[in-house]
């Protein structure tokens, strides 16, 4: 089997450039702690304790979104989990970043600014193009090795993920190693009974594309979140349109054709919500049957209780359940009913269960469930789901190629 090198193979006393995935929920400008910090902290602590000089890169949000913020707060949260100081420099690869990197002593840890704040990070380019960018060439010159721990971003072909492995000897961090092993095992596992996939969240384009790819391996899709509303819209209900949020219309334009073809060809595989929840004029949770919605005048924030009651037995009768994305805005307790109800049903059965998605897996801790009630809780979203489909992850491929080149 092709494989990459890990921290076990990293020579001593290196200047190491590390890519983490600390992409996190942000509420009112405050970055929310989550298991991405605690898991990556293990890699960071191991590198610092081994006496390497460590500079960390990570991204947060996407340009134009409210979650697109600086990594200053991330440094403090990470330091707390890792038990080592993490300095922060508000620069990606300019003079301030280079001065901070050159000032690192053995065991020091520095976090650089959000990689998506440099214009070189996001352009659609092949790895060779990224490796020739100013960002990669400038930073690579300062280091002996590159460690990629960002399994959950490994499906992206961004400079910090695919450019550096062409410029430096490259290794997988502990999170990359663990997630890769677990998720590859999932892809290879065969199930005799029904396989159910719970699809929700806000990244409709990602999850709908994967629904297409998984038609052979998944017997039933239970839908909620933004993707669920878009499917309801295609089925003729007055939902899935932007009222107070701008989550829906662009995603509808991008996915309408696929959604209609999934509904035409595989309607029996797709289970849609029969009721939805919203905030009424008194600020309370209210529910309405989808057939009674005449025109879209408010945002729907959760699947309704009847839908949860429909979904629970499907989960209980499944041999394997994969979850990608929350069924509602569970961060607000009033709209946690769908996500928590379905997760609790999964936790109570002995089916093989995987919960993926950085945001969604947070609901497990928030609502007092135990990670041990699930077979695997992945901190990856899009990467996890691509692993299920057996699709190669570009950043993993580059780590493997680096190991092959240096063998
Ligand atoms: N109807 C809805 N309207 C708005 N937001 C919703 C709705 N339903 C779910 N969400 C939001 O979806 C988010 C979770 O899904 P999201 O697609 O962002 O990420 P994920 O699947 O957890 O993982 P990752 O971010 O790693 O891809 C939650 O934060 C929740 O508030
Ligand atoms: O949260 C994630 O899934 C990863 O950090 C990738 O983020 P992206 O979908 O904004 O590229």
Short mmCIF file of C-alpha atoms and ligand atoms in Angstrom, two decimals:
data_model
loop_
_atom_site.label_atom_id
_atom_site.label_comp_id
_atom_site.label_asym_id
_atom_site.label_seq_id
_atom_site.Cartn_x
_atom_site.Cartn_y
_atom_site.Cartn_z
CA UNK A 1 0.00 0.00 0.00
CA UNK A 2 1.30 3.49 -0.86
CA UNK A 3 1.94 5.57 2.21
CA UNK A 4 3.43 8.77 3.52
CA UNK A 5 6.07 9.45 6.13
CA UNK A 6 5.00 10.44 9.63
CA UNK A 7 6.53 12.26 12.60
CA UNK A 8 8.29 8.99 13.44
CA UNK A 9 10.46 9.62 10.35
CA UNK A 10 11.20 13.30 11.00
CA UNK A 11 14.93 13.97 11.69
CA UNK A 12 15.84 15.76 14.96
CA UNK A 13 16.15 19.53 15.46
CA UNK A 14 14.30 20.63 12.35
CA UNK A 15 12.86 24.00 11.37
CA UNK A 16 9.36 22.72 10.65
CA UNK A 17 6.52 24.39 8.77
CA UNK A 18 3.24 22.76 9.85
CA UNK A 19 -0.18 23.03 8.21
CA UNK A 20 -3.08 22.59 10.66
CA UNK A 21 -6.81 22.91 10.08
CA UNK A 22 -8.13 25.19 12.82
CA UNK A 23 -11.13 26.36 10.77
CA UNK A 24 -13.75 26.90 13.46
CA UNK A 25 -17.18 28.34 14.12
CA UNK A 26 -17.11 32.05 14.96
CA UNK A 27 -19.91 33.62 17.00
CA UNK A 28 -20.10 37.40 17.26
CA UNK A 29 -16.43 37.55 16.32
CA UNK A 30 -15.43 35.01 18.99
CA UNK A 31 -13.71 31.84 17.76
CA UNK A 32 -15.29 28.77 19.33
CA UNK A 33 -13.11 26.09 20.88
CA UNK A 34 -13.66 22.67 19.31
CA UNK A 35 -11.97 19.32 18.90
CA UNK A 36 -9.80 20.51 16.01
CA UNK A 37 -7.77 22.43 18.62
CA UNK A 38 -7.46 19.52 21.04
CA UNK A 39 -6.53 17.02 18.32
CA UNK A 40 -3.95 19.27 16.58
CA UNK A 41 -2.54 20.22 20.00
CA UNK A 42 -1.12 16.72 20.25
CA UNK A 43 0.93 17.17 17.07
CA UNK A 44 2.08 20.64 18.14
CA UNK A 45 3.09 19.49 21.64
CA UNK A 46 4.97 16.51 20.24
CA UNK A 47 6.96 18.72 17.84
CA UNK A 48 7.72 21.36 20.49
CA UNK A 49 8.71 18.80 23.10
CA UNK A 50 11.05 17.16 20.58
CA UNK A 51 12.89 20.49 20.29
CA UNK A 52 11.93 21.46 16.74
CA UNK A 53 11.42 25.12 15.76
CA UNK A 54 7.76 25.14 14.81
CA UNK A 55 5.82 27.56 12.60
CA UNK A 56 2.15 26.82 12.07
CA UNK A 57 -0.11 27.72 9.15
CA UNK A 58 -3.90 27.40 9.11
CA UNK A 59 -6.93 28.98 7.45
CA UNK A 60 -10.15 30.36 8.89
CA UNK A 61 -13.36 30.94 6.93
CA UNK A 62 -13.65 31.99 3.33
CA UNK A 63 -13.08 35.55 2.04
CA UNK A 64 -16.35 37.48 2.19
CA UNK A 65 -17.87 35.46 5.02
CA UNK A 66 -18.28 36.52 8.67
CA UNK A 67 -16.05 33.63 9.73
CA UNK A 68 -13.13 34.99 7.69
CA UNK A 69 -11.13 36.35 10.64
CA UNK A 70 -7.56 36.57 11.93
CA UNK A 71 -5.96 33.61 13.72
CA UNK A 72 -4.99 35.69 16.77
CA UNK A 73 -7.58 34.01 19.02
CA UNK A 74 -6.66 30.57 17.65
CA UNK A 75 -3.14 30.91 19.05
CA UNK A 76 -4.42 31.25 22.63
CA UNK A 77 -6.90 28.37 22.35
CA UNK A 78 -4.28 26.11 20.81
CA UNK A 79 -1.70 27.04 23.48
CA UNK A 80 -4.14 26.08 26.21
CA UNK A 81 -4.73 22.63 24.71
CA UNK A 82 -1.08 21.99 23.81
CA UNK A 83 0.35 23.18 27.13
CA UNK A 84 3.02 25.21 25.30
CA UNK A 85 3.21 28.91 24.40
CA UNK A 86 2.01 29.71 20.90
CA UNK A 87 3.10 33.13 19.62
CA UNK A 88 1.11 34.79 16.88
CA UNK A 89 2.29 37.07 14.08
CA UNK A 90 -0.34 38.90 12.01
CA UNK A 91 1.46 38.23 8.74
CA UNK A 92 1.60 35.28 6.32
CA UNK A 93 5.01 35.55 4.59
CA UNK A 94 6.05 39.21 4.71
CA UNK A 95 8.92 40.79 6.66
CA UNK A 96 7.17 40.47 10.04
CA UNK A 97 6.51 36.76 9.49
CA UNK A 98 10.09 36.12 8.39
CA UNK A 99 11.52 38.00 11.38
CA UNK A 100 9.34 35.97 13.78
CA UNK A 101 10.32 32.69 12.07
CA UNK A 102 14.04 33.55 12.22
CA UNK A 103 13.65 34.35 15.92
CA UNK A 104 12.39 30.87 16.81
CA UNK A 105 14.45 28.84 19.29
CA UNK A 106 14.28 25.07 19.78
CA UNK A 107 10.85 24.16 21.14
CA UNK A 108 9.24 27.50 20.20
CA UNK A 109 5.89 27.58 18.43
CA UNK A 110 4.65 30.41 16.20
CA UNK A 111 1.29 30.71 14.43
CA UNK A 112 1.26 32.67 11.16
CA UNK A 113 -1.79 34.65 9.96
CA UNK A 114 -4.76 33.05 8.13
CA UNK A 115 -3.35 31.54 4.92
CA UNK A 116 -6.43 32.73 3.00
CA UNK A 117 -5.31 36.32 3.63
CA UNK A 118 -2.57 35.91 1.04
CA UNK A 119 -3.61 36.12 -2.61
CA UNK A 120 -1.36 33.14 -3.40
CA UNK A 121 -3.32 30.63 -1.30
CA UNK A 122 -6.62 30.09 -3.11
CA UNK A 123 -6.14 30.35 -6.90
CA UNK A 124 -7.04 27.19 -8.82
CA UNK A 125 -3.61 25.89 -9.80
CA UNK A 126 -1.80 22.61 -10.06
CA UNK A 127 0.69 21.86 -7.23
CA UNK A 128 3.63 22.88 -9.46
CA UNK A 129 2.04 26.31 -9.99
CA UNK A 130 1.51 26.74 -6.24
CA UNK A 131 5.09 25.63 -5.54
CA UNK A 132 6.33 28.47 -7.78
CA UNK A 133 4.27 31.13 -5.94
CA UNK A 134 5.98 33.84 -3.85
CA UNK A 135 4.20 32.51 -0.76
CA UNK A 136 5.59 28.98 -1.07
CA UNK A 137 9.04 29.93 -2.35
CA UNK A 138 9.56 32.56 0.37
CA UNK A 139 8.45 30.41 3.30
CA UNK A 140 10.00 27.15 2.08
CA UNK A 141 13.44 28.82 2.10
CA UNK A 142 13.14 29.23 5.90
CA UNK A 143 12.46 25.56 6.77
CA UNK A 144 13.95 22.05 6.67
CA UNK A 145 10.66 20.13 6.63
CA UNK A 146 6.94 20.45 6.04
CA UNK A 147 4.35 18.63 8.16
CA UNK A 148 0.76 18.41 6.98
CA UNK A 149 -1.69 17.68 9.78
CA UNK A 150 -4.69 19.24 8.02
CA UNK A 151 -6.50 16.08 6.95
CA UNK A 152 -9.80 17.95 7.05
CA UNK A 153 -8.57 20.39 4.39
CA UNK A 154 -6.77 17.73 2.31
CA UNK A 155 -9.44 17.86 -0.41
CA UNK A 156 -8.44 21.43 -1.25
CA UNK A 157 -5.69 22.17 -3.80
CA UNK A 158 -4.52 25.29 -2.01
CA UNK A 159 -0.91 26.50 -1.88
CA UNK A 160 -0.34 25.72 1.80
CA UNK A 161 -1.57 22.15 1.23
CA UNK A 162 -0.13 21.10 -2.13
CA UNK A 163 2.65 23.62 -2.87
CA UNK A 164 5.00 22.93 0.05
CA UNK A 165 5.33 19.15 -0.42
CA UNK A 166 7.06 19.90 -3.74
CA UNK A 167 9.47 22.27 -2.03
CA UNK A 168 10.37 20.50 1.24
CA UNK A 169 10.71 16.94 2.61
CA UNK A 170 7.18 16.27 3.84
CA UNK A 171 5.54 14.31 6.64
CA UNK A 172 2.06 13.60 7.97
CA UNK A 173 1.20 14.90 11.44
CA UNK A 174 -0.64 12.75 14.00
CA UNK A 175 -4.12 13.97 13.04
CA UNK A 176 -3.46 13.37 9.34
CA UNK A 177 -2.19 9.89 10.16
CA UNK A 178 -5.11 8.89 12.42
CA UNK A 179 -7.89 10.30 10.24
CA UNK A 180 -6.40 8.80 7.09
CA UNK A 181 -6.18 5.36 8.66
CA UNK A 182 -9.72 5.50 10.10
CA UNK A 183 -11.38 6.90 7.02
CA UNK A 184 -9.63 4.55 4.62
CA UNK A 185 -10.88 1.68 6.76
CA UNK A 186 -14.40 3.05 6.36
CA UNK A 187 -14.10 3.22 2.57
CA UNK A 188 -13.00 -0.40 2.45
CA UNK A 189 -15.63 -1.71 4.86
CA UNK A 190 -18.52 -3.69 3.44
CA UNK A 191 -21.96 -3.73 5.03
CA UNK A 192 -24.60 -6.42 4.62
CA UNK A 193 -27.41 -4.31 6.07
CA UNK A 194 -28.69 -0.85 5.22
CA UNK A 195 -26.32 2.07 5.06
CA UNK A 196 -27.85 5.45 5.91
CA UNK A 197 -26.34 8.84 5.41
CA UNK A 198 -27.55 11.90 7.32
CA UNK A 199 -26.93 14.99 5.19
CA UNK A 200 -27.22 18.57 6.46
CA UNK A 201 -25.17 21.65 7.22
CA UNK A 202 -24.56 24.72 5.13
CA UNK A 203 -22.22 23.42 2.42
CA UNK A 204 -24.91 22.18 0.06
CA UNK A 205 -22.70 22.09 -3.02
CA UNK A 206 -20.23 19.77 -1.28
CA UNK A 207 -22.77 17.33 0.12
CA UNK A 208 -25.07 17.17 -2.90
CA UNK A 209 -22.15 16.31 -5.19
CA UNK A 210 -21.23 13.50 -2.88
CA UNK A 211 -24.81 12.18 -2.76
CA UNK A 212 -24.47 11.57 -6.47
CA UNK A 213 -21.23 9.66 -5.99
CA UNK A 214 -22.56 7.54 -3.14
CA UNK A 215 -25.67 6.16 -4.82
CA UNK A 216 -24.20 2.65 -4.92
CA UNK A 217 -23.06 2.48 -1.29
CA UNK A 218 -25.82 4.35 0.56
CA UNK A 219 -29.37 2.99 0.79
CA UNK A 220 -31.03 5.99 2.38
CA UNK A 221 -30.27 9.71 2.68
CA UNK A 222 -31.97 11.61 5.52
CA UNK A 223 -31.91 15.30 4.70
CA UNK A 224 -31.90 18.50 6.74
CA UNK A 225 -30.02 21.81 6.87
CA UNK A 226 -29.52 23.89 3.75
CA UNK A 227 -29.30 20.92 1.36
CA UNK A 228 -32.55 19.56 2.81
CA UNK A 229 -34.34 22.82 2.10
CA UNK A 230 -33.00 22.94 -1.46
CA UNK A 231 -34.37 19.45 -2.08
CA UNK A 232 -37.72 20.53 -0.65
CA UNK A 233 -37.68 23.53 -2.97
CA UNK A 234 -37.08 21.21 -5.94
CA UNK A 235 -39.96 19.04 -4.71
CA UNK A 236 -42.25 22.09 -5.01
CA UNK A 237 -42.37 23.48 -1.46
CA UNK A 238 -41.95 27.21 -0.70
CA UNK A 239 -38.65 26.89 1.18
CA UNK A 240 -34.96 27.05 0.38
CA UNK A 241 -34.99 30.69 -0.68
CA UNK A 242 -33.12 33.55 0.92
CA UNK A 243 -35.11 35.72 3.30
CA UNK A 244 -32.89 36.81 6.18
CA UNK A 245 -29.80 34.86 5.19
CA UNK A 246 -27.89 34.60 1.91
CA UNK A 247 -27.29 30.88 2.18
CA UNK A 248 -29.68 29.52 -0.39
CA UNK A 249 -30.03 31.23 -3.77
CA UNK A 250 -26.44 30.81 -4.99
CA UNK A 251 -26.37 27.21 -3.86
CA UNK A 252 -29.69 26.61 -5.60
CA UNK A 253 -28.34 28.02 -8.88
CA UNK A 254 -25.23 25.85 -8.56
CA UNK A 255 -27.09 22.64 -7.70
CA UNK A 256 -30.60 22.80 -9.14
CA UNK A 257 -29.87 20.45 -12.02
CA UNK A 258 -28.22 17.78 -9.84
CA UNK A 259 -30.93 18.02 -7.19
CA UNK A 260 -33.68 17.55 -9.79
CA UNK A 261 -31.91 14.59 -11.34
CA UNK A 262 -31.35 12.91 -7.93
CA UNK A 263 -35.04 13.42 -7.14
CA UNK A 264 -36.16 12.12 -10.57
CA UNK A 265 -33.95 9.06 -10.58
CA UNK A 266 -33.60 8.10 -6.91
CA UNK A 267 -36.59 9.56 -5.08
CA UNK A 268 -36.96 6.40 -2.96
CA UNK A 269 -33.43 6.80 -1.57
CA UNK A 270 -34.02 10.38 -0.42
CA UNK A 271 -36.09 11.17 2.69
CA UNK A 272 -37.08 14.79 3.09
CA UNK A 273 -38.36 16.68 6.11
CA UNK A 274 -42.14 16.77 6.49
CA UNK A 275 -42.00 19.70 8.90
CA UNK A 276 -39.58 22.51 9.71
CA UNK A 277 -38.92 24.75 12.71
CA UNK A 278 -38.57 28.53 12.84
CA UNK A 279 -38.47 31.36 15.39
CA UNK A 280 -41.92 32.87 15.96
CA UNK A 281 -42.72 36.49 16.87
CA UNK A 282 -42.26 35.70 20.59
CA UNK A 283 -38.80 34.24 19.99
CA UNK A 284 -40.06 30.70 20.58
CA UNK A 285 -39.47 27.61 18.45
CA UNK A 286 -42.49 27.00 16.21
CA UNK A 287 -43.05 24.22 13.69
CA UNK A 288 -44.97 24.01 10.45
CA UNK A 289 -45.69 21.15 8.06
CA UNK A 290 -43.88 21.75 4.76
CA UNK A 291 -47.15 21.41 2.86
CA UNK A 292 -48.65 24.32 4.84
CA UNK A 293 -45.92 26.80 3.95
CA UNK A 294 -47.53 29.13 1.40
CA UNK A 295 -44.72 31.56 0.84
CA UNK A 296 -41.29 31.82 2.31
CA UNK A 297 -41.38 34.63 4.84
CA UNK A 298 -38.98 33.42 7.52
CA UNK A 299 -35.81 31.35 7.84
CA UNK A 300 -36.19 27.73 8.82
CA UNK A 301 -33.61 26.69 11.35
CA UNK A 302 -34.27 23.02 12.08
CA UNK A 303 -36.20 19.99 10.94
CA UNK A 304 -39.46 19.54 12.87
CA UNK A 305 -40.38 16.98 15.53
CA UNK A 306 -42.43 14.80 13.15
CA UNK A 307 -39.43 14.55 10.86
CA UNK A 308 -37.20 13.53 13.77
CA UNK A 309 -39.74 10.83 14.64
CA UNK A 310 -39.58 9.61 11.01
CA UNK A 311 -35.78 9.58 10.93
CA UNK A 312 -35.16 7.77 14.24
CA UNK A 313 -36.42 4.30 13.18
CA UNK A 314 -34.48 4.50 9.92
CA UNK A 315 -31.33 5.04 11.95
CA UNK A 316 -32.19 2.23 14.36
CA UNK A 317 -32.68 -0.23 11.47
CA UNK A 318 -29.37 0.62 9.78
CA UNK A 319 -26.16 -1.35 9.96
CA UNK A 320 -24.08 1.74 9.33
CA UNK A 321 -24.84 5.44 9.63
CA UNK A 322 -22.67 8.27 8.37
CA UNK A 323 -23.44 11.83 9.40
CA UNK A 324 -22.29 14.88 7.44
CA UNK A 325 -23.66 18.23 8.50
CA UNK A 326 -26.11 19.31 11.16
CA UNK A 327 -29.87 19.07 10.60
CA UNK A 328 -30.44 22.49 12.13
CA UNK A 329 -28.76 25.42 13.82
CA UNK A 330 -27.98 23.28 16.87
CA UNK A 331 -25.78 25.97 18.42
CA UNK A 332 -29.10 27.53 19.49
CA UNK A 333 -30.74 25.03 21.82
CA UNK A 334 -34.20 25.79 20.40
CA UNK A 335 -33.04 24.48 17.04
CA UNK A 336 -30.97 21.52 18.26
CA UNK A 337 -33.91 19.07 18.26
CA UNK A 338 -33.15 17.54 14.84
CA UNK A 339 -29.39 17.20 15.18
CA UNK A 340 -29.47 15.96 18.77
CA UNK A 341 -32.46 13.65 18.24
CA UNK A 342 -30.79 11.86 15.35
CA UNK A 343 -27.35 11.74 17.01
CA UNK A 344 -28.89 10.29 20.19
CA UNK A 345 -30.69 7.64 18.15
CA UNK A 346 -27.37 6.69 16.55
CA UNK A 347 -25.58 6.64 19.92
CA UNK A 348 -28.22 4.30 21.35
CA UNK A 349 -27.82 1.67 18.61
CA UNK A 350 -24.84 -0.56 18.01
CA UNK A 351 -24.59 0.28 14.31
CA UNK A 352 -21.24 1.25 12.79
CA UNK A 353 -21.35 5.04 13.02
CA UNK A 354 -19.24 7.88 11.81
CA UNK A 355 -19.89 11.52 12.54
CA UNK A 356 -17.98 13.92 10.32
CA UNK A 357 -17.88 17.66 10.06
CA UNK A 358 -16.01 20.12 12.24
CA UNK A 359 -19.17 21.95 13.27
CA UNK A 360 -21.45 18.96 13.50
CA UNK A 361 -19.19 16.87 15.72
CA UNK A 362 -19.27 19.78 18.20
CA UNK A 363 -22.90 18.95 18.91
CA UNK A 364 -21.77 15.68 20.55
CA UNK A 365 -19.92 17.52 23.31
CA UNK A 366 -22.35 20.42 23.53
CA UNK A 367 -25.30 18.18 24.30
CA UNK A 368 -23.62 15.76 26.70
CA UNK A 369 -23.16 12.78 24.37
CA UNK A 370 -19.99 10.73 24.53
CA UNK A 371 -17.55 10.31 21.64
CA UNK A 372 -17.25 6.66 22.63
CA UNK A 373 -20.90 6.08 21.63
CA UNK A 374 -19.83 6.46 18.00
CA UNK A 375 -17.38 4.31 16.04
CA UNK A 376 -15.41 7.33 14.81
CA UNK A 377 -15.81 11.06 15.23
CA UNK A 378 -13.93 12.75 12.44
CA UNK A 379 -12.89 16.39 12.61
CA UNK A 380 -13.08 16.48 8.82
CA UNK A 381 -16.05 17.54 6.71
CA UNK A 382 -15.50 17.55 2.96
CA UNK A 383 -12.33 15.46 3.19
CA UNK A 384 -14.07 12.80 5.26
CA UNK A 385 -16.88 12.47 2.81
CA UNK A 386 -14.54 12.27 -0.15
CA UNK A 387 -12.69 9.51 1.68
CA UNK A 388 -15.99 7.63 1.86
CA UNK A 389 -16.35 7.81 -1.89
CA UNK A 390 -12.77 6.65 -2.40
CA UNK A 391 -11.88 9.91 -4.14
CA UNK A 392 -8.16 10.75 -3.75
CA UNK A 393 -7.32 13.73 -1.53
CA UNK A 394 -4.80 16.02 -3.29
CA UNK A 395 -2.84 16.94 -0.15
CA UNK A 396 -2.52 13.27 0.84
CA UNK A 397 -1.37 12.37 -2.69
CA UNK A 398 1.36 15.02 -2.45
CA UNK A 399 2.58 13.59 0.88
CA UNK A 400 2.74 10.12 -0.67
CA UNK A 401 4.63 11.46 -3.70
CA UNK A 402 7.08 13.25 -1.41
CA UNK A 403 7.80 9.98 0.41
CA UNK A 404 8.27 8.16 -2.90
CA UNK A 405 10.64 10.84 -4.21
CA UNK A 406 12.81 10.73 -1.10
CA UNK A 407 12.79 6.90 -0.74
N1 LIG B 1 -31.33 25.42 8.18
C1 LIG B 1 -30.14 25.91 8.47
N2 LIG B 1 -29.86 27.20 8.26
C2 LIG B 1 -28.65 27.70 8.56
N3 LIG B 1 -27.62 26.98 9.06
C3 LIG B 1 -27.85 25.69 9.29
C4 LIG B 1 -29.09 25.08 9.00
N4 LIG B 1 -29.01 23.77 9.36
C5 LIG B 1 -27.77 23.57 9.81
N5 LIG B 1 -27.06 24.71 9.79
C6 LIG B 1 -25.67 24.92 10.24
O1 LIG B 1 -24.83 23.93 9.65
C7 LIG B 1 -23.64 23.91 10.40
C8 LIG B 1 -22.94 22.56 10.25
O2 LIG B 1 -22.68 22.21 8.95
P1 LIG B 1 -21.45 22.69 8.01
O3 LIG B 1 -21.78 22.36 6.62
O4 LIG B 1 -21.08 24.12 8.28
O5 LIG B 1 -20.24 21.95 8.55
P2 LIG B 1 -19.87 20.49 8.96
O6 LIG B 1 -20.52 19.52 8.09
O7 LIG B 1 -20.08 20.31 10.40
O8 LIG B 1 -18.33 20.44 8.74
P3 LIG B 1 -17.20 21.19 8.06
O9 LIG B 1 -17.32 22.64 8.45
O10 LIG B 1 -16.02 20.55 8.64
O11 LIG B 1 -17.40 20.95 6.59
C9 LIG B 1 -24.03 24.20 11.82
O12 LIG B 1 -23.17 25.18 12.34
C10 LIG B 1 -25.47 24.68 11.72
O13 LIG B 1 -25.72 25.88 12.43
O1 LIG B 2 -13.78 23.12 7.60
C1 LIG B 2 -13.43 22.47 6.60
O2 LIG B 2 -14.12 21.59 6.07
C2 LIG B 2 -12.06 22.68 6.07
O3 LIG B 2 -11.35 23.54 6.91
C3 LIG B 2 -12.08 23.24 4.67
O4 LIG B 2 -12.71 24.49 4.66
P1 LIG B 2 -13.33 25.04 3.30
O5 LIG B 2 -14.51 24.19 3.00
O6 LIG B 2 -13.68 26.47 3.56
O7 LIG B 2 -12.27 24.89 2.22
#
